[in-house]
Coordinates of C-alpha atoms and ligand atoms in Angstrom, one line a residue:
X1 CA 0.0 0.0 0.0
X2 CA 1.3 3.8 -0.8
X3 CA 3.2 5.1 1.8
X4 CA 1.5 8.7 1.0
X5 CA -2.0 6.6 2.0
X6 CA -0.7 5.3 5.3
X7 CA -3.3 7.5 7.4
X8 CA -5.8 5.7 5.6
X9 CA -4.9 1.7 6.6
X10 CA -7.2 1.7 9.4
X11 CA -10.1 2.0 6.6
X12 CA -8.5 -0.3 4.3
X13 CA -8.0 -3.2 7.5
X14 CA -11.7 -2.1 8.3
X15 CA -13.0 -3.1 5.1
X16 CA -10.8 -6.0 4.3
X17 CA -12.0 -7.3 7.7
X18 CA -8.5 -8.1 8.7
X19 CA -7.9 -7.9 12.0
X20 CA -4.1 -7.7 12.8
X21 CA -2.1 -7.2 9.3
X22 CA 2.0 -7.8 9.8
X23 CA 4.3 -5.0 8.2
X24 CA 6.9 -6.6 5.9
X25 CA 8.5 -3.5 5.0
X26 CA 7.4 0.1 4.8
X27 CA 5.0 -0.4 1.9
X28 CA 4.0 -4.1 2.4
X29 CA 1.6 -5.9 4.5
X30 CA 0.8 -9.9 4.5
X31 CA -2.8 -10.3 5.6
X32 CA -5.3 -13.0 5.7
X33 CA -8.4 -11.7 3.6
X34 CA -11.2 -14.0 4.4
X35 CA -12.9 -12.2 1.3
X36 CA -11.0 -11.2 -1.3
X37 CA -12.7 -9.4 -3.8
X38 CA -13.2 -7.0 -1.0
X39 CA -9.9 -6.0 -2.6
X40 CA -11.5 -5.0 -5.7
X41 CA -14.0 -2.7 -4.1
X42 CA -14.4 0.6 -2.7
X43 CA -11.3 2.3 -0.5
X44 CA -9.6 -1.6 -0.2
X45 CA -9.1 -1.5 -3.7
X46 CA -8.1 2.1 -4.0
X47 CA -5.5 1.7 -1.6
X48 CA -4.1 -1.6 -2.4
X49 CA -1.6 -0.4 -5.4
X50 CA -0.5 -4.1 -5.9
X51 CA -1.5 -7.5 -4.4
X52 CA -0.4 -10.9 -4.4
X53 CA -1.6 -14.1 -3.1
X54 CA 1.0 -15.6 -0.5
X55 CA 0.9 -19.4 -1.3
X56 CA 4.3 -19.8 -0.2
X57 CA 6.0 -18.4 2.6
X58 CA 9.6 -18.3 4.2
X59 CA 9.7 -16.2 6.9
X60 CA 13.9 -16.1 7.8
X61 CA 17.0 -13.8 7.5
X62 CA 18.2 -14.4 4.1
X63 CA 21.1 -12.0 4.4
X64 CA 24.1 -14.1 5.3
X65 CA 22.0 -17.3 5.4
X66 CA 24.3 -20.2 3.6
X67 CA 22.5 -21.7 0.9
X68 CA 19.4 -19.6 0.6
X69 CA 19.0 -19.4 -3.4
X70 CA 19.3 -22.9 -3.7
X71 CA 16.8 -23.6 -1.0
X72 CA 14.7 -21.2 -2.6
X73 CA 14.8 -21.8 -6.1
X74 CA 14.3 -25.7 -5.0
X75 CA 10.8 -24.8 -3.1
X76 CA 9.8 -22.4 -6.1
X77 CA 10.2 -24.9 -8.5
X78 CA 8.5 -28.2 -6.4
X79 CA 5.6 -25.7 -5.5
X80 CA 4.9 -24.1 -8.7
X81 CA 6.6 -26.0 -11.5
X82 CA 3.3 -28.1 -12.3
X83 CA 1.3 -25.3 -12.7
X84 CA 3.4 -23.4 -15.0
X85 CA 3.6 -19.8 -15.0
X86 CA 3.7 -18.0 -18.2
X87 CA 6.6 -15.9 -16.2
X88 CA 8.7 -16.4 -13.3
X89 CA 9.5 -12.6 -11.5
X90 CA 11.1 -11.7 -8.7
X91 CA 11.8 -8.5 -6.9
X92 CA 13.0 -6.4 -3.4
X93 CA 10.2 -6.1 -0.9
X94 CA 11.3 -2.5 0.0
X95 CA 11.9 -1.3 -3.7
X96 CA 12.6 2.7 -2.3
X97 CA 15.7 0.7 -0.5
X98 CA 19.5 2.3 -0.9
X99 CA 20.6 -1.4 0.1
X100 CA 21.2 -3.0 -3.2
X101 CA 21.4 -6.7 -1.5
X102 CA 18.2 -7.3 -1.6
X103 CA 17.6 -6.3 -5.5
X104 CA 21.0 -8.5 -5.7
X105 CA 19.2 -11.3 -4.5
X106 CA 15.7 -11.2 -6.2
X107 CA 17.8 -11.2 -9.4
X108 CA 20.3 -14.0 -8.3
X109 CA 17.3 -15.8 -7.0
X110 CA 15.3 -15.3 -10.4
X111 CA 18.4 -16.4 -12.3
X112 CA 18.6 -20.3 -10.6
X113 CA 14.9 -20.6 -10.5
X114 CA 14.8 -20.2 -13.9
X115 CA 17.7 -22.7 -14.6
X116 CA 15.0 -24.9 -12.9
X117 CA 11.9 -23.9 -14.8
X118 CA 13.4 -23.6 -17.9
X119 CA 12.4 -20.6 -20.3
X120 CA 9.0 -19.3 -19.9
X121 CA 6.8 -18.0 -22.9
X122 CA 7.1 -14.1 -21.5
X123 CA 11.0 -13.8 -21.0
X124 CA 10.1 -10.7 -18.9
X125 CA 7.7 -7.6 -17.5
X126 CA 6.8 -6.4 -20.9
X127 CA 6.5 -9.2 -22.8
X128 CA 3.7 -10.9 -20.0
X129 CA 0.1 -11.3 -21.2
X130 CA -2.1 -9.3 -19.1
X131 CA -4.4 -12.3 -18.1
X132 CA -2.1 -15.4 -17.9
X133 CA -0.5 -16.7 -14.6
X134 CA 3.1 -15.3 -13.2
X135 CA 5.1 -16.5 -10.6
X136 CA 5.8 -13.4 -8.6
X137 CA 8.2 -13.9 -5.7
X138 CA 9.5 -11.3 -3.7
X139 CA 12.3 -10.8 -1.1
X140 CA 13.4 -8.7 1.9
X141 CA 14.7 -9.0 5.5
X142 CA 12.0 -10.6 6.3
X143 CA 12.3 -13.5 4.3
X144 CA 10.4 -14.9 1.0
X145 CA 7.0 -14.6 -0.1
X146 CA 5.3 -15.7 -3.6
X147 CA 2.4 -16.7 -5.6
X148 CA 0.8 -17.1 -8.5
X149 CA -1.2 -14.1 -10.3
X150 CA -1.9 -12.5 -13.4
X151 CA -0.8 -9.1 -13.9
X152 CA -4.0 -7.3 -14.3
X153 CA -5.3 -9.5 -11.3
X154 CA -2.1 -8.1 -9.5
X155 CA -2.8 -4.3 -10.6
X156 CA 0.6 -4.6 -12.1
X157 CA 3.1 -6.0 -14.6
X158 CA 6.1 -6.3 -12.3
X159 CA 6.8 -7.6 -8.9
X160 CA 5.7 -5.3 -6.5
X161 CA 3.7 -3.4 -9.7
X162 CA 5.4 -0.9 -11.6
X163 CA 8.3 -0.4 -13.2
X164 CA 10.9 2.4 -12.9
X165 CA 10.1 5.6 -14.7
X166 CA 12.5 8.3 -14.4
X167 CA 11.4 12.1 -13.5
X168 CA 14.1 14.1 -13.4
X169 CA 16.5 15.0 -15.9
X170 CA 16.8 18.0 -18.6
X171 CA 14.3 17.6 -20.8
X172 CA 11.8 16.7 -18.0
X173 CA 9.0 19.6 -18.0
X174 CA 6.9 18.4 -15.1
X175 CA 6.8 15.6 -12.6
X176 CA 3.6 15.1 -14.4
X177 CA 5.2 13.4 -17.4
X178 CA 5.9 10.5 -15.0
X179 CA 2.3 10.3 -14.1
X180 CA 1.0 9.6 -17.7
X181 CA 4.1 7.5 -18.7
X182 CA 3.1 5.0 -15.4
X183 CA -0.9 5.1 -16.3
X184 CA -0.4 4.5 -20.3
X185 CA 1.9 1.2 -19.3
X186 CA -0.6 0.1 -16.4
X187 CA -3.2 0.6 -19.0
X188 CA -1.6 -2.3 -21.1
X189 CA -3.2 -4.5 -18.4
X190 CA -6.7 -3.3 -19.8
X191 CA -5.9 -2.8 -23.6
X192 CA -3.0 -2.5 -25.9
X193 CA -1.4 0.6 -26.4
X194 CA -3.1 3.4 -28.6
X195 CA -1.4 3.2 -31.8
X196 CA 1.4 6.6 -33.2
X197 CA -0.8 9.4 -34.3
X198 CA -3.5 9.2 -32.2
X199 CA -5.0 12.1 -31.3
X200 CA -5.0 13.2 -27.8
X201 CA -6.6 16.1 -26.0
X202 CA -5.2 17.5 -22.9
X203 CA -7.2 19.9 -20.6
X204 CA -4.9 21.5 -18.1
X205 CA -1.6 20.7 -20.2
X206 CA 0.7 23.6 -18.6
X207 CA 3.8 23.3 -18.4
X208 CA 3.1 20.5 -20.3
X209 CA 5.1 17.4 -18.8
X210 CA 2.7 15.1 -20.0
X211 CA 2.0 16.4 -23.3
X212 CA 5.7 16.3 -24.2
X213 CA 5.4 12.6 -22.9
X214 CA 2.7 12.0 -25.3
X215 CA 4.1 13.7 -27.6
X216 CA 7.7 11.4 -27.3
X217 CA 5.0 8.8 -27.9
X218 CA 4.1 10.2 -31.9
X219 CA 0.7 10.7 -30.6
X220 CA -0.9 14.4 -31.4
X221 CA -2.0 16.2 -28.9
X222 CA -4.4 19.6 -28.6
X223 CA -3.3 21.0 -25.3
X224 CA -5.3 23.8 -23.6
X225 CA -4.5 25.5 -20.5
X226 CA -5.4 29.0 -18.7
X227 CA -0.7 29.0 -18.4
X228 CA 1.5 28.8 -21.3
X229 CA 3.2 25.9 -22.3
X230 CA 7.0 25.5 -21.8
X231 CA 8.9 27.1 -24.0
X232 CA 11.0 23.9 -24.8
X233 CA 7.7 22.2 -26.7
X234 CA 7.6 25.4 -29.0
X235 CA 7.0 23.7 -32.7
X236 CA 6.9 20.2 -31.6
X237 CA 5.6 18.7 -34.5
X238 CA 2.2 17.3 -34.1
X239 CA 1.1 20.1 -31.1
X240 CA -1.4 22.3 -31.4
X241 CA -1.7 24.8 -28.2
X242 CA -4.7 26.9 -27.2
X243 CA -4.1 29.9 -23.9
X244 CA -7.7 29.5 -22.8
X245 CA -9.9 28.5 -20.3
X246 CA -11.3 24.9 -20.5
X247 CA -14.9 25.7 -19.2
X248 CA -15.4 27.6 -22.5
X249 CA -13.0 26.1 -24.9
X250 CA -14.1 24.6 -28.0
X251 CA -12.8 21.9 -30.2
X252 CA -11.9 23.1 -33.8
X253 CA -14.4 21.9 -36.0
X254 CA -13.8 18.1 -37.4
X255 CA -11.8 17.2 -34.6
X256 CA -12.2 13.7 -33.9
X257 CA -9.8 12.1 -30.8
X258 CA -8.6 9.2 -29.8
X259 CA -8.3 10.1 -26.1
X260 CA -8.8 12.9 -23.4
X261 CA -6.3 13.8 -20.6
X262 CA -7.0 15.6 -17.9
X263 CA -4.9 17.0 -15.3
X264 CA -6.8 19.6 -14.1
X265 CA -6.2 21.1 -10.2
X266 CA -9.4 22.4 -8.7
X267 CA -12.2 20.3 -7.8
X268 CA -12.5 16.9 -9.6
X269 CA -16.3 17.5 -10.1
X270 CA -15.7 20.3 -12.0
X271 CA -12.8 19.2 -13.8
X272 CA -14.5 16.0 -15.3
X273 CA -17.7 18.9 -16.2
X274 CA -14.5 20.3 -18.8
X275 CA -13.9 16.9 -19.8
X276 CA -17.9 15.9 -20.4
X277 CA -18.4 19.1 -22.5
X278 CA -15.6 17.4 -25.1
X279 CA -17.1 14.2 -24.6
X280 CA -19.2 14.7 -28.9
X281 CA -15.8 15.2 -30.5
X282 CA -14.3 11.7 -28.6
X283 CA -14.7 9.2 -30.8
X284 CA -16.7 5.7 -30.0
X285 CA -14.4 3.4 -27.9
X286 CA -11.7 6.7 -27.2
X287 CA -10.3 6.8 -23.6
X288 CA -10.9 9.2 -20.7
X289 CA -7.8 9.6 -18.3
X290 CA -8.7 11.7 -15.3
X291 CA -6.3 12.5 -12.2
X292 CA -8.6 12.6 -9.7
X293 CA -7.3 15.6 -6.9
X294 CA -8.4 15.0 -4.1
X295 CA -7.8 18.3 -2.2
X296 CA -10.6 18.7 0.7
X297 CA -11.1 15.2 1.1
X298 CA -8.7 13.8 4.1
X299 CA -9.6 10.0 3.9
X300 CA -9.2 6.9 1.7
X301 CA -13.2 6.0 2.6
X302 CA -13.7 9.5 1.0
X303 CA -11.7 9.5 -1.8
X304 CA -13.7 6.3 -2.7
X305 CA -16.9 8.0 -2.3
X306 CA -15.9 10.8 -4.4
X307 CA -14.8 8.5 -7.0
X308 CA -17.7 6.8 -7.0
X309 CA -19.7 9.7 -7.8
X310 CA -17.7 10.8 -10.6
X311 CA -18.4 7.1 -12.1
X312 CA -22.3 8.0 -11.8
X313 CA -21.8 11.2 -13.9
X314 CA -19.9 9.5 -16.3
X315 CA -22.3 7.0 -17.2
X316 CA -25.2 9.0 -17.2
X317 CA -23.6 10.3 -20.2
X318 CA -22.2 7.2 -21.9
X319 CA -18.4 6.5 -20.4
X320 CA -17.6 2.9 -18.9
X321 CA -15.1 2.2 -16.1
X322 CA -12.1 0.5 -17.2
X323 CA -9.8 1.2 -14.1
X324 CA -9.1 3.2 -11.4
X325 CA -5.9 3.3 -9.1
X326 CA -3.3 4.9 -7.1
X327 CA -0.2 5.4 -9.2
X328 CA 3.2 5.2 -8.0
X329 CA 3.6 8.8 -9.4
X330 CA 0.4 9.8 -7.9
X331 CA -0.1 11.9 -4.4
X332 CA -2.8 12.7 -2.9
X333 CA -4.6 11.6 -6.1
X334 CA -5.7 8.9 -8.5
X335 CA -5.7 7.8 -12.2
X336 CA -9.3 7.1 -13.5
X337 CA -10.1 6.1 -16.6
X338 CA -13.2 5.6 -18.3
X339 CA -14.1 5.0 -22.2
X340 CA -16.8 6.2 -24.8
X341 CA -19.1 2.9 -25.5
Ligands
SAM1 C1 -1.4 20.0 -12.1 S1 -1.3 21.2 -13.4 C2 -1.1 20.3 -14.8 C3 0.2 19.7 -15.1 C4 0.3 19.2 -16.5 N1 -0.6 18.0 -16.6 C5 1.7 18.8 -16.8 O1 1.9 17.6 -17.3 O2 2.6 19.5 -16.7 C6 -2.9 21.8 -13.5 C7 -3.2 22.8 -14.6 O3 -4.6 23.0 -14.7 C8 -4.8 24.3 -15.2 N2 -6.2 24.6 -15.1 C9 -6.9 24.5 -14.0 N3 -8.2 25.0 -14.2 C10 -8.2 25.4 -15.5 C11 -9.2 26.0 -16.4 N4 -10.4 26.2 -15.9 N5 -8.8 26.3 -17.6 C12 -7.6 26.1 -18.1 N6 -6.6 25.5 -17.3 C13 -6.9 25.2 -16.1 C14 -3.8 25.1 -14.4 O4 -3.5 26.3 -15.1 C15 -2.6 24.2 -14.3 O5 -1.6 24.5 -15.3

């Protein structure tokens, strides 16, 4: 679970109906859910960023233990051989770690196991199918802990759920490029990527960290926003920029898009009002990717319920849920997206 949603476990425990959770590390919890598609529901699944069932378990010191890998890799493969995961992952239970041992390990660990298993049909992360069975193991000081998931099942390709996206460097315009980079691969759980040249709309682009990102991507993108755009994505091919205000914006005529960004601070309500009023020129089966800010509302239970009204407004006027999480990237906030059916 999220670090920045820690003030909100008690609600998460509350609805899981789990009484006393154990802390692995800072971000991860092993708890016994009597019921658990109460993880896919309401604040449980909001704050649970990635989950894993724990059918094997070796609670020990692996740091300085003689033998461990080969132990290890010897269990993994009795216990999960037969069944044959379509990948076999491993990964550090405290990723934010400056200890490189325990990444170290996970990857030494990964390497004999799959001496054992032989080659799998998804050599790695990217290459997994969204709906098969991995083997997901991960390590820390508190010993071993795996089981067998898919990764949209999982809320995430890799071990521990998403992979390492940079978000600093010089041509880095916003910490909001991260953001969009993590939700467009999470998405791949859902759907395959939206193919070069498709059109994009973002509402609330300045200074435009995720429109460059999209625009790295060959999509093109109409970005409007109330601040000017950083002067770096002057003439990018494929932008067009308009210095207005989104409640009274409108698309050039003709425009047909692919998807819709929004961004937007202020409250989400009337944010998503910006994004409806767009919703004619969005073409059939075109995505809605909404940050959801959640400024005002101190809890996980209520960030749940604000979500949930959002959801009713959207399919009064025709938008389906496809997902809705807490990204990596994310603060206080979280990625929804909907699509046009
Ligand atoms: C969090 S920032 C967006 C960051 C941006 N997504 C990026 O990648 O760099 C929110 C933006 O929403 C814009 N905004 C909020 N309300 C707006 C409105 N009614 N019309 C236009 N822009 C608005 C603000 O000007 C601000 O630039």
């Amino acid at each position: 679970m999220p670090e920045v949603l820690v003030d909100g476990l008690e609600t998460v425990w509350q609805h899981l109906r789990v009484v006393r959770p154990t802390a692995l590390g800072r971000e991860w919890h092993v708890a016994k859910v009597v019921q658990p598609e109460r993880m896919r529901t309401g604040p449980a699944a909001l704050a649970v960023a990635w989950r894993m069932p724990v059918q094997h378990s070796w609670p020990c010191a692996p740091r300085g233990m003689e033998g461990f890998i080969e132990r290890a890799a010897q269990a993994l493969w009795k216990k999960f051989g037969p069944l044959d995961p379509q990948a076999v992952l491993m990964g550090p239970l405290d990723s934010g770690s400056r200890d490189p041992f325990f990444k170290g390990l996970a990857s030494n660990l990964r390497g004999r196991t799959l001496q054992l298993f032989g080659a799998r049909p998804a050599a790695d992360a990217e290459s997994q199918d969204p709906e098969k069975p991995t083997l997901y193991c991960m390590v820390g000081p508190t010993g071993l802990f795996a089981g067998m998931i898919s990764p949209r099942e999982a809320n995430g390709f890799y071990p521990g759920g998403t992979k390492f996206i940079r978000q600093e460097g010089e041509e880095t315009i916003s910490r909001a490029g991260a953001k969009i980079a993590e939700a467009l691969h999470w998405l791949r759980l859902y759907r395959p990527a939206l193919r070069s040249a498709s059109h994009w709309l973002e509402l609330g682009a300045s200074p435009g960290g995720m429109t460059s990102e999209l625009l790295r991507r060959k999509y093109r993108v109409i970005a409007v926003d109330r601040a000017p755009l950083d002067p770096r994505l002057r003439g990018t091919p494929g932008l067009r920029f308009y210095l207005q205000d989104t409640r009274t914006w409108n698309a050039p005529s003709g425009t047909a898009l692919d998807a819709i960004l929004c961004d937007m601070n202020g409250p989400a309500e009337e944010s998503l009002q910006a994004v409806l009023r767009q919703l004619p020129v969005l073409k059939k089966g075109g995505l809605v990717i909404f940050t959801v800010k959640t400024a005002g509302v101190f809890s996980v239970a209520d960030s749940a319920v604000l979500i949930e009204r959002l959801h009713h407004l959207v399919q009064a006027v025709g938008l389906g849920q496809v997902a809705v999480t807490h990204l990596t990237y994310n603060r206080r906030e979280f990625t929804a997206v909907w699509e046009k059916v």
